[in-house]
Short mmCIF file of C-alpha atoms and ligand atoms in Angstrom, two decimals:
data_model
loop_
_atom_site.label_atom_id
_atom_site.label_comp_id
_atom_site.label_asym_id
_atom_site.label_seq_id
_atom_site.Cartn_x
_atom_site.Cartn_y
_atom_site.Cartn_z
CA MET A 22 -17.98 -48.26 4.48
CA SER A 23 -16.99 -44.90 3.14
CA ALA A 24 -19.48 -42.83 1.27
CA MET A 25 -17.27 -43.12 -1.76
CA GLN A 26 -17.82 -46.85 -2.03
CA THR A 27 -21.53 -46.30 -2.22
CA ARG A 28 -21.04 -44.50 -5.49
CA SER A 29 -21.12 -46.73 -8.49
CA THR A 30 -20.34 -44.13 -11.13
CA PHE A 31 -18.65 -40.79 -11.29
CA PRO A 32 -20.57 -38.30 -13.35
CA GLY A 33 -18.06 -36.65 -15.61
CA GLY A 34 -15.77 -39.65 -15.78
CA PRO A 35 -12.17 -39.94 -14.62
CA GLY A 36 -11.64 -36.17 -14.54
CA ARG A 37 -14.41 -35.88 -12.02
CA LEU A 38 -12.88 -38.72 -10.04
CA ALA A 39 -9.58 -36.87 -9.88
CA VAL A 40 -11.41 -33.82 -8.59
CA LEU A 41 -13.09 -35.90 -5.92
CA GLN A 42 -9.81 -37.48 -4.89
CA ARG A 43 -8.26 -34.09 -4.42
CA HIS A 44 -11.05 -33.28 -2.01
CA LEU A 45 -10.75 -36.32 0.14
CA VAL A 46 -10.46 -35.07 3.69
CA ALA A 47 -9.17 -36.75 6.80
CA VAL A 48 -11.77 -36.52 9.53
CA PRO A 49 -10.62 -36.47 13.16
CA VAL A 50 -12.43 -39.00 15.32
CA SER A 51 -12.42 -38.74 19.12
CA GLY A 52 -9.59 -36.28 19.12
CA GLN A 53 -7.39 -38.45 16.93
CA VAL A 54 -6.74 -38.18 13.26
CA SER A 55 -8.72 -40.96 11.70
CA THR A 56 -7.56 -42.77 8.63
CA ALA A 57 -11.15 -42.81 7.45
CA ILE A 58 -11.61 -40.49 4.53
CA TYR A 59 -14.82 -39.02 3.25
CA PRO A 60 -15.23 -37.56 -0.18
CA THR A 61 -17.07 -34.34 -0.65
CA ASP A 62 -19.17 -33.40 -3.61
CA PHE A 63 -17.55 -30.00 -3.90
CA GLN A 64 -16.44 -29.21 -7.40
CA TYR A 65 -15.91 -25.46 -7.31
CA THR A 66 -14.39 -24.83 -3.88
CA LEU A 67 -11.46 -26.15 -1.86
CA ASN A 68 -11.26 -26.74 1.85
CA ASN A 69 -8.73 -24.01 2.65
CA ASN A 70 -8.34 -24.03 6.44
CA ASN A 71 -12.11 -23.82 6.86
CA VAL A 72 -12.16 -20.22 5.67
CA LEU A 73 -15.54 -20.87 4.08
CA THR A 74 -18.31 -22.24 6.21
CA LEU A 75 -20.13 -25.27 4.90
CA GLU A 76 -23.05 -23.00 4.03
CA GLN A 77 -20.81 -20.64 2.08
CA ARG A 78 -19.25 -23.50 0.16
CA GLN A 79 -22.64 -24.93 -0.67
CA PHE A 80 -23.86 -21.51 -1.77
CA TYR A 81 -20.95 -21.01 -4.18
CA GLU A 82 -21.26 -24.55 -5.50
CA GLU A 83 -24.93 -23.96 -6.25
CA ASN A 84 -24.86 -20.34 -7.38
CA GLY A 85 -21.36 -19.56 -8.63
CA PHE A 86 -20.87 -16.45 -6.50
CA LEU A 87 -20.45 -15.47 -2.88
CA VAL A 88 -20.72 -12.02 -1.29
CA ILE A 89 -18.55 -11.29 1.78
CA LYS A 90 -19.72 -8.21 3.61
CA ASN A 91 -17.35 -5.44 4.67
CA LEU A 92 -14.15 -7.15 3.53
CA VAL A 93 -12.13 -4.10 2.48
CA SER A 94 -11.63 -1.16 4.84
CA GLN A 95 -12.82 2.38 4.16
CA GLU A 96 -9.19 3.57 4.45
CA ASP A 97 -8.00 1.19 1.75
CA LEU A 98 -10.86 2.18 -0.54
CA GLU A 99 -10.07 5.88 -0.05
CA SER A 100 -6.49 5.24 -0.98
CA PHE A 101 -7.49 3.35 -4.14
CA ARG A 102 -9.81 6.22 -5.00
CA ASN A 103 -6.96 8.70 -4.61
CA ALA A 104 -4.67 6.58 -6.77
CA PHE A 105 -7.36 6.44 -9.45
CA GLU A 106 -7.79 10.23 -9.36
CA ARG A 107 -4.05 10.71 -9.78
CA ILE A 108 -4.13 8.48 -12.86
CA CYS A 109 -7.02 10.53 -14.26
CA LYS A 110 -5.04 13.72 -13.69
CA LYS A 111 -2.08 12.09 -15.43
CA GLU A 112 0.03 12.47 -12.32
CA VAL A 113 0.62 8.74 -12.35
CA SER A 114 1.06 6.31 -15.19
CA ALA A 115 2.49 2.85 -15.57
CA PRO A 116 3.45 0.33 -18.25
CA GLY A 117 0.48 -1.60 -19.57
CA LEU A 118 -2.13 0.67 -18.02
CA VAL A 119 -5.24 0.98 -20.21
CA ILE A 120 -7.48 4.00 -19.77
CA MET A 121 -10.90 3.73 -21.29
CA ARG A 122 -13.58 6.34 -21.93
CA ASP A 123 -17.24 5.54 -22.43
CA VAL A 124 -18.06 5.08 -26.10
CA ALA A 125 -20.72 7.82 -25.91
CA ILE A 126 -18.01 10.26 -24.83
CA ALA A 127 -15.18 8.85 -26.96
CA LYS A 128 -17.25 9.28 -30.10
CA SER A 129 -18.36 12.82 -29.29
CA GLU A 130 -16.19 15.91 -29.01
CA TYR A 131 -13.12 15.85 -26.77
CA VAL A 132 -14.13 16.01 -23.14
CA PRO A 133 -11.20 17.21 -21.04
CA ASP A 134 -12.78 16.35 -17.73
CA GLN A 135 -10.91 13.51 -16.05
CA LYS A 136 -14.28 12.23 -14.92
CA ALA A 137 -14.88 11.00 -18.44
CA ILE A 138 -12.79 7.91 -17.69
CA THR A 139 -14.94 4.79 -17.50
CA LYS A 140 -12.32 2.34 -16.36
CA VAL A 141 -8.65 1.72 -15.93
CA GLN A 142 -7.43 -1.74 -16.70
CA ASP A 143 -4.19 -3.58 -16.10
CA PHE A 144 -2.97 -1.61 -13.12
CA GLN A 145 -0.53 -4.34 -12.10
CA GLU A 146 2.34 -1.83 -12.28
CA VAL A 147 0.59 0.79 -10.14
CA PRO A 148 1.67 -0.24 -6.63
CA GLU A 149 -1.08 1.51 -4.70
CA LEU A 150 -3.83 -0.07 -6.82
CA PHE A 151 -2.16 -3.45 -7.11
CA ARG A 152 -2.12 -3.57 -3.32
CA TYR A 153 -5.82 -4.43 -3.63
CA CYS A 154 -4.89 -7.72 -5.32
CA SER A 155 -2.62 -8.71 -2.43
CA LEU A 156 -4.89 -7.80 0.48
CA PRO A 157 -4.58 -10.78 2.85
CA GLN A 158 -8.31 -10.91 3.58
CA ILE A 159 -9.03 -11.18 -0.16
CA ILE A 160 -6.29 -13.72 -0.85
CA LYS A 161 -7.57 -15.85 2.00
CA TYR A 162 -10.86 -16.30 0.15
CA VAL A 163 -9.28 -16.53 -3.29
CA GLU A 164 -7.24 -19.50 -2.10
CA CYS A 165 -10.52 -21.37 -1.50
CA PHE A 166 -10.98 -21.39 -5.27
CA THR A 167 -7.46 -21.36 -6.71
CA GLY A 168 -5.41 -23.26 -4.17
CA PRO A 169 -2.05 -21.97 -2.86
CA ASN A 170 -0.29 -20.76 -6.04
CA ILE A 171 -2.15 -17.59 -6.95
CA MET A 172 -1.76 -15.33 -9.98
CA ALA A 173 -3.45 -11.96 -10.41
CA MET A 174 -4.30 -12.08 -14.11
CA HIS A 175 -6.54 -9.10 -14.78
CA THR A 176 -7.16 -5.90 -12.87
CA MET A 177 -9.76 -3.17 -13.27
CA LEU A 178 -11.04 -0.11 -11.52
CA ILE A 179 -14.46 0.53 -12.99
CA ASN A 180 -15.80 4.08 -12.82
CA LYS A 181 -19.25 3.59 -14.36
CA PRO A 182 -20.25 7.06 -15.57
CA PRO A 183 -23.66 8.67 -15.31
CA ASP A 184 -25.40 7.40 -18.42
CA ALA A 185 -25.11 9.91 -21.25
CA GLY A 186 -28.63 9.00 -22.37
CA LYS A 187 -27.72 6.17 -24.70
CA LYS A 188 -27.55 3.34 -22.18
CA THR A 189 -23.89 2.83 -23.04
CA SER A 190 -23.06 2.67 -19.34
CA ARG A 191 -24.55 -0.83 -19.26
CA HIS A 192 -22.33 -3.85 -19.43
CA PRO A 193 -23.98 -6.63 -21.42
CA MET A 194 -24.47 -10.05 -19.90
CA HIS A 195 -21.31 -12.09 -20.40
CA GLN A 196 -18.99 -14.73 -19.01
CA ASP A 197 -15.50 -13.51 -18.16
CA LEU A 198 -14.02 -16.81 -19.34
CA HIS A 199 -14.72 -15.60 -22.89
CA TYR A 200 -11.62 -13.38 -22.48
CA PHE A 201 -9.41 -15.96 -20.78
CA PRO A 202 -7.26 -18.57 -22.53
CA PHE A 203 -6.48 -20.45 -19.32
CA ARG A 204 -8.10 -23.43 -17.67
CA PRO A 205 -9.50 -25.09 -15.70
CA ALA A 206 -12.24 -22.54 -15.08
CA GLU A 207 -12.82 -23.87 -11.55
CA HIS A 208 -9.46 -22.46 -10.54
CA VAL A 209 -10.20 -18.97 -11.77
CA VAL A 210 -12.15 -16.48 -9.68
CA CYS A 211 -13.00 -12.80 -9.75
CA ALA A 212 -12.98 -10.60 -6.65
CA TRP A 213 -15.05 -7.44 -7.14
CA THR A 214 -15.31 -4.88 -4.36
CA ALA A 215 -17.85 -2.07 -4.17
CA MET A 216 -16.03 1.21 -3.49
CA GLU A 217 -19.35 2.79 -2.44
CA ARG A 218 -22.94 1.62 -2.07
CA ILE A 219 -24.00 0.06 -5.36
CA ASP A 220 -27.62 -0.72 -6.16
CA ARG A 221 -29.92 -0.65 -9.17
CA SER A 222 -29.86 3.13 -9.37
CA ASN A 223 -26.14 3.32 -10.18
CA GLY A 224 -25.86 0.01 -12.01
CA CYS A 225 -25.13 -2.91 -9.74
CA LEU A 226 -23.91 -6.29 -10.87
CA VAL A 227 -26.65 -8.55 -12.18
CA VAL A 228 -26.04 -12.30 -12.06
CA LEU A 229 -27.78 -15.42 -13.32
CA PRO A 230 -27.29 -17.82 -10.41
CA GLY A 231 -26.12 -21.33 -11.26
CA THR A 232 -24.96 -20.51 -14.78
CA HIS A 233 -21.36 -21.35 -13.79
CA LYS A 234 -22.42 -24.99 -14.19
CA GLY A 235 -22.99 -24.45 -17.90
CA THR A 236 -20.57 -24.08 -20.78
CA LEU A 237 -18.87 -21.10 -22.35
CA LYS A 238 -21.38 -19.46 -24.68
CA GLN A 239 -20.91 -17.64 -27.97
CA HIS A 240 -20.37 -13.90 -27.43
CA ASP A 241 -20.87 -10.97 -29.84
CA TYR A 242 -21.43 -7.26 -29.67
CA PRO A 243 -25.05 -6.79 -28.62
CA GLU A 244 -27.20 -4.88 -31.08
CA TRP A 245 -27.75 -1.81 -28.97
CA GLU A 246 -28.94 1.34 -30.70
CA GLY A 247 -26.92 3.74 -28.58
CA GLY A 248 -23.65 1.93 -29.16
CA VAL A 249 -21.52 -0.56 -27.24
CA ASN A 250 -18.14 -0.10 -25.62
CA LYS A 251 -15.08 -1.69 -27.19
CA MET A 252 -14.79 -5.35 -26.24
CA TYR A 253 -18.05 -5.33 -24.27
CA HIS A 254 -19.24 -8.54 -25.83
CA GLY A 255 -22.50 -10.05 -24.67
CA ILE A 256 -23.96 -13.50 -24.84
CA ARG A 257 -25.54 -14.15 -28.20
CA ASP A 258 -29.27 -14.86 -28.00
CA TYR A 259 -29.41 -13.59 -24.42
CA ASP A 260 -32.86 -14.24 -23.05
CA PRO A 261 -33.88 -11.26 -20.90
CA ASN A 262 -36.48 -13.44 -19.17
CA ASN A 263 -33.84 -15.44 -17.30
CA PRO A 264 -34.21 -15.14 -13.52
CA ARG A 265 -31.73 -12.45 -12.48
CA VAL A 266 -30.36 -11.44 -9.12
CA HIS A 267 -29.29 -7.83 -8.56
CA LEU A 268 -26.36 -7.69 -6.14
CA VAL A 269 -26.90 -4.68 -3.91
CA MET A 270 -23.62 -4.08 -2.12
CA GLU A 271 -22.35 -1.67 0.50
CA LYS A 272 -18.96 0.00 0.40
CA GLY A 273 -16.28 -2.63 1.07
CA ASP A 274 -18.50 -5.64 0.33
CA THR A 275 -16.78 -8.08 -2.01
CA VAL A 276 -18.24 -10.65 -4.34
CA PHE A 277 -16.23 -13.66 -5.51
CA PHE A 278 -17.54 -15.24 -8.67
CA HIS A 279 -16.83 -18.02 -11.14
CA PRO A 280 -15.68 -17.06 -14.67
CA LEU A 281 -18.58 -18.92 -16.30
CA LEU A 282 -21.20 -17.10 -14.21
CA ILE A 283 -23.32 -15.01 -16.56
CA HIS A 284 -23.34 -11.43 -15.31
CA GLY A 285 -23.53 -7.82 -16.42
CA SER A 286 -24.38 -4.46 -14.94
CA GLY A 287 -27.22 -2.04 -15.49
CA MET A 288 -27.09 1.60 -16.47
CA ASN A 289 -26.06 4.30 -14.06
CA ARG A 290 -29.06 6.57 -13.58
CA THR A 291 -27.39 8.75 -10.95
CA ALA A 292 -25.13 11.79 -11.37
CA GLY A 293 -22.23 10.08 -9.61
CA PHE A 294 -19.52 7.82 -10.98
CA ARG A 295 -20.07 4.33 -9.61
CA LYS A 296 -16.77 2.80 -8.54
CA ALA A 297 -15.68 -0.79 -8.07
CA ILE A 298 -12.27 -2.41 -8.05
CA SER A 299 -11.65 -5.95 -9.17
CA CYS A 300 -9.07 -8.61 -9.86
CA HIS A 301 -9.33 -11.92 -11.68
CA TYR A 302 -7.18 -14.57 -10.10
CA ALA A 303 -6.12 -17.94 -11.43
CA SER A 304 -4.20 -20.82 -9.97
CA ALA A 305 -0.62 -20.60 -11.26
CA ASP A 306 -1.05 -24.32 -11.97
CA CYS A 307 -3.60 -23.56 -14.71
CA HIS A 308 -2.51 -24.03 -18.32
CA TYR A 309 -3.01 -21.96 -21.43
CA ILE A 310 -5.20 -23.18 -24.24
CA ASP A 311 -5.15 -22.32 -27.94
CA VAL A 312 -8.41 -20.51 -28.72
CA LYS A 313 -8.11 -20.86 -32.49
CA GLY A 314 -11.21 -22.52 -33.86
CA THR A 315 -13.20 -21.82 -30.67
CA THR A 316 -15.81 -19.18 -29.81
CA GLN A 317 -12.96 -17.19 -28.25
CA GLU A 318 -11.17 -16.67 -31.53
CA ILE A 319 -12.97 -13.34 -32.06
CA ILE A 320 -11.55 -11.86 -28.87
CA GLU A 321 -8.05 -12.99 -29.82
CA LYS A 322 -8.43 -11.15 -33.11
CA GLU A 323 -9.65 -8.02 -31.38
CA VAL A 324 -6.76 -8.05 -28.92
CA ALA A 325 -4.32 -8.47 -31.82
CA GLU A 326 -5.93 -5.49 -33.59
CA ILE A 327 -5.60 -3.31 -30.51
CA ALA A 328 -2.01 -4.44 -30.00
CA PHE A 329 -1.32 -3.52 -33.62
CA LYS A 330 -2.91 -0.07 -33.32
CA ARG A 331 -1.34 0.72 -29.99
CA TYR A 332 2.10 -0.87 -30.22
CA GLY A 333 2.50 -1.49 -33.93
CA LEU A 334 2.86 -5.20 -33.29
CA GLU A 335 2.55 -6.63 -36.79
CA THR A 336 2.86 -10.30 -36.04
CA ALA A 337 -0.46 -11.18 -34.49
CA ILE A 338 0.04 -11.88 -30.82
CA ASP A 339 -1.63 -14.90 -29.28
CA LEU A 340 -4.15 -14.33 -26.55
CA LYS A 341 -1.81 -16.43 -24.44
CA ASP A 342 1.08 -13.97 -24.87
CA ALA A 343 -1.14 -11.03 -23.93
CA TRP A 344 -2.05 -12.76 -20.68
CA MET A 345 1.41 -14.11 -19.84
CA ALA A 346 2.70 -10.56 -19.85
CA ARG A 347 0.00 -9.31 -17.50
CA GLY A 348 -0.06 -12.05 -14.90
CA ARG A 349 1.62 -11.41 -11.54
CA ILE A 350 2.14 -13.93 -8.78
CA VAL A 351 0.55 -12.84 -5.48
CA LYS A 352 1.11 -15.98 -3.42
CA GLY A 353 3.07 -19.20 -3.79
CA VAL A 354 5.03 -20.17 -6.88
CA ARG A 355 4.51 -19.27 -10.56
CA THR A 356 4.38 -22.87 -11.67
CA SER A 357 2.72 -22.71 -15.07
CA LEU A 358 0.85 -19.55 -16.10
C1 LIG B 412 -0.93 -6.50 -25.35
C2 LIG B 412 -2.36 -6.55 -25.80
C3 LIG B 412 -3.23 -5.44 -25.28
C4 LIG B 412 -4.67 -5.65 -25.59
C5 LIG B 412 -5.58 -5.12 -24.55
C6 LIG B 412 -6.98 -5.72 -24.52
C7 LIG B 412 -7.13 -6.99 -23.72
C8 LIG B 412 -8.54 -7.39 -23.49
C9 LIG B 412 -8.78 -8.28 -22.40
C10 LIG B 412 -9.90 -7.84 -21.54
C11 LIG B 412 -10.14 -8.80 -20.43
C12 LIG B 412 -11.38 -8.59 -19.71
C13 LIG B 412 -11.67 -9.65 -18.71
C14 LIG B 412 -13.09 -9.76 -18.39
C15 LIG B 412 -13.73 -8.45 -18.26
C16 LIG B 412 -14.77 -8.15 -19.28
C17 LIG B 412 -14.56 -6.80 -19.78
O1 LIG B 412 -14.28 -5.91 -19.09
S1 LIG B 412 -14.77 -6.59 -21.39
C18 LIG B 412 -14.18 -5.04 -21.71
C19 LIG B 412 -12.77 -5.06 -21.85
N1 LIG B 412 -12.49 -3.87 -22.49
C20 LIG B 412 -11.35 -3.62 -22.92
O2 LIG B 412 -10.43 -4.34 -22.74
C21 LIG B 412 -11.26 -2.36 -23.67
C22 LIG B 412 -9.95 -1.84 -23.57
N2 LIG B 412 -9.97 -0.49 -24.05
C23 LIG B 412 -9.05 -0.05 -24.84
O3 LIG B 412 -8.19 -0.81 -25.21
C24 LIG B 412 -9.09 1.39 -25.22
O4 LIG B 412 -9.87 2.12 -24.36
C25 LIG B 412 -9.57 1.64 -26.67
C26 LIG B 412 -11.01 1.20 -26.87
C27 LIG B 412 -8.66 0.88 -27.64
C28 LIG B 412 -9.47 3.12 -27.00
O5 LIG B 412 -8.29 3.63 -26.45
P1 LIG B 412 -7.49 4.81 -27.13
O6 LIG B 412 -6.90 4.32 -28.38
O7 LIG B 412 -6.59 5.39 -26.12
O8 LIG B 412 -8.64 5.86 -27.41
P2 LIG B 412 -8.79 6.95 -28.47
O9 LIG B 412 -7.46 7.26 -29.09
O10 LIG B 412 -9.50 8.05 -27.81
O11 LIG B 412 -9.74 6.33 -29.57
C29 LIG B 412 -9.29 5.49 -30.59
C30 LIG B 412 -10.50 4.91 -31.31
O12 LIG B 412 -11.23 4.05 -30.42
C31 LIG B 412 -12.57 4.55 -30.27
N3 LIG B 412 -12.98 4.31 -28.90
C32 LIG B 412 -12.47 4.90 -27.80
N4 LIG B 412 -13.08 4.45 -26.72
C33 LIG B 412 -13.97 3.56 -27.13
C34 LIG B 412 -14.93 2.76 -26.46
N5 LIG B 412 -15.09 2.81 -25.17
N6 LIG B 412 -15.70 1.95 -27.19
C35 LIG B 412 -15.59 1.90 -28.53
N7 LIG B 412 -14.70 2.63 -29.22
C36 LIG B 412 -13.93 3.45 -28.53
C37 LIG B 412 -12.49 5.98 -30.62
O13 LIG B 412 -13.71 6.50 -31.01
C38 LIG B 412 -11.51 5.97 -31.75
O14 LIG B 412 -12.17 5.45 -32.88
P3 LIG B 412 -11.87 5.98 -34.35
O15 LIG B 412 -12.84 5.24 -35.22
O16 LIG B 412 -10.44 5.61 -34.61
O17 LIG B 412 -12.11 7.44 -34.30
N1 LIG B 413 -29.77 -7.92 -25.31
C1 LIG B 413 -28.93 -7.98 -24.29
N2 LIG B 413 -27.79 -8.70 -24.38
C2 LIG B 413 -26.94 -8.75 -23.36
N3 LIG B 413 -27.14 -8.13 -22.20
C3 LIG B 413 -28.27 -7.41 -22.04
C4 LIG B 413 -29.21 -7.28 -23.07
N4 LIG B 413 -30.22 -6.49 -22.61
C5 LIG B 413 -29.90 -6.12 -21.38
N5 LIG B 413 -28.73 -6.64 -21.01
C6 LIG B 413 -28.02 -6.46 -19.75
O1 LIG B 413 -28.72 -7.03 -18.69
C7 LIG B 413 -28.21 -6.48 -17.48
C8 LIG B 413 -29.28 -6.22 -16.53
O2 LIG B 413 -30.10 -5.19 -16.96
P1 LIG B 413 -31.07 -4.48 -16.00
O3 LIG B 413 -32.40 -4.50 -16.66
O4 LIG B 413 -30.93 -4.99 -14.64
O5 LIG B 413 -30.44 -3.04 -15.98
P2 LIG B 413 -31.10 -1.71 -16.32
O6 LIG B 413 -32.08 -1.90 -17.41
O7 LIG B 413 -30.01 -0.72 -16.53
O8 LIG B 413 -31.75 -1.30 -14.95
P3 LIG B 413 -33.06 -1.82 -14.16
O9 LIG B 413 -33.68 -2.96 -14.91
O10 LIG B 413 -32.47 -2.19 -12.84
O11 LIG B 413 -33.95 -0.64 -14.08
C9 LIG B 413 -27.42 -5.27 -17.86
O12 LIG B 413 -26.07 -5.63 -17.73
C10 LIG B 413 -27.80 -5.05 -19.30
O13 LIG B 413 -26.73 -4.44 -19.94
O1 LIG B 414 -19.91 -3.24 -14.21
C1 LIG B 414 -19.01 -3.75 -13.56
O2 LIG B 414 -18.50 -3.19 -12.60
C2 LIG B 414 -18.47 -5.09 -13.92
C3 LIG B 414 -18.33 -5.28 -15.36
C4 LIG B 414 -17.81 -6.63 -15.68
O3 LIG B 414 -18.45 -7.60 -15.45
C5 LIG B 414 -16.50 -6.78 -16.30
O4 LIG B 414 -15.83 -5.78 -16.58
O5 LIG B 414 -16.11 -7.92 -16.55
FE1 LIG B 415 -17.39 -9.43 -16.19
MG1 LIG B 416 -33.91 -3.23 -17.11
#
């Protein structure tokens, strides 16, 4: 009797059943392919050519993140660093590229130093940076979460500045799904690579393990005295007593995490600019949702405001349109998104 028959109910109903059915695996017996099939309980990972070990799959299922050591080479990271510097020096630009300064600097007098840049976003049209999103060793892991049709939806190179004394270099605890109008969340994953050693001194990622199993929470601007960066929403009623894990990472280490995982990053207490590069991927088979009437409506409004200020777009753009324009296929077929 298969393990599946021993189950009388499927928690989560028919949707859950469909997920289980997709994970049915043929198990070879005595060198032959058996017709016996065994279900797995995996809900957040796919069996992509055994890229993930059983332990790694179980870890992600339980915790919502997975760190792979030394995944990106020093040479590649140097080349991304150079590309970033050329953007800062205005030697390179590209359509869609967003350059952001820390609020503590943006609101003070003009600082000409290129180092004042806190992050560049949406570098999908900068070939040397976008190469990060297509690195085969990254895609190989991404496919374990998205399946074969893979879109790069959101790109960032984060240059966390030395804190100007107002703690504005922190990133409040949040769920990335707050910004995303596509589902299902299981088929969305972030890859985030440390471009140098990152620990508590320069503001490493902080995660609340297991929170990917929860729901999308209400987000607002946190009430921080020193100010908060534009669009850095945090979870409302965040309880600082939650058990946190600080992800100390070496240069080239990469963390893959679920878009519901609650995470943030601490302040940078060093004199250096802490660099990380990241991409959010989604299965091209995902679908867009309408966020009107949901907790995500506030981010849609903010995006529309920025689009109006920057491009003079009067008719409010949907969050969906903003994302459709950014997404790029990196593997397989652009089926839906
Ligand atoms: C086609 C639509 C485009 C819309 C783009 C936004 C899409 C958002 C999706 C984000 C997805 C994220 C996925 C998960 C990741 C979670 C996060 O990372 S959340 C943080 C995301 N942050 C952003 O997306 C911020 C993007 N930043 C910007 O768009 C710009 O940097 C800017 C804040 C609009 C400012 O750019 P710019 O107009 O070039 O700057 P200035 O002309 O110097 O200043 C204008 C105005 O804005 C104030 N300001 C500048 N920087 C900041 C800041 N860091 N925080 C707060 N305010 C800032 C500045 O003081 C000026 O204000 P004033 O009152 O007009 O004087
Ligand atoms: N009220 C809040 N709402 C949302 N996020 C918060 C709030 N208070 C703190 N955080 C966030 O919690 C995360 C973890 O903070 P943490 O205490 O680790 O960083 P830190 O105070 O800069 O450094 P450390 O504690 O390592 O000395 C940071 O991302 C911080 O921005
Ligand atoms: O501080 C970082 O590098 C990550 C911030 C983050 O979580 C985000 O931009 O979504
Ligand atoms: Fe995030
Ligand atoms: Mg602290």
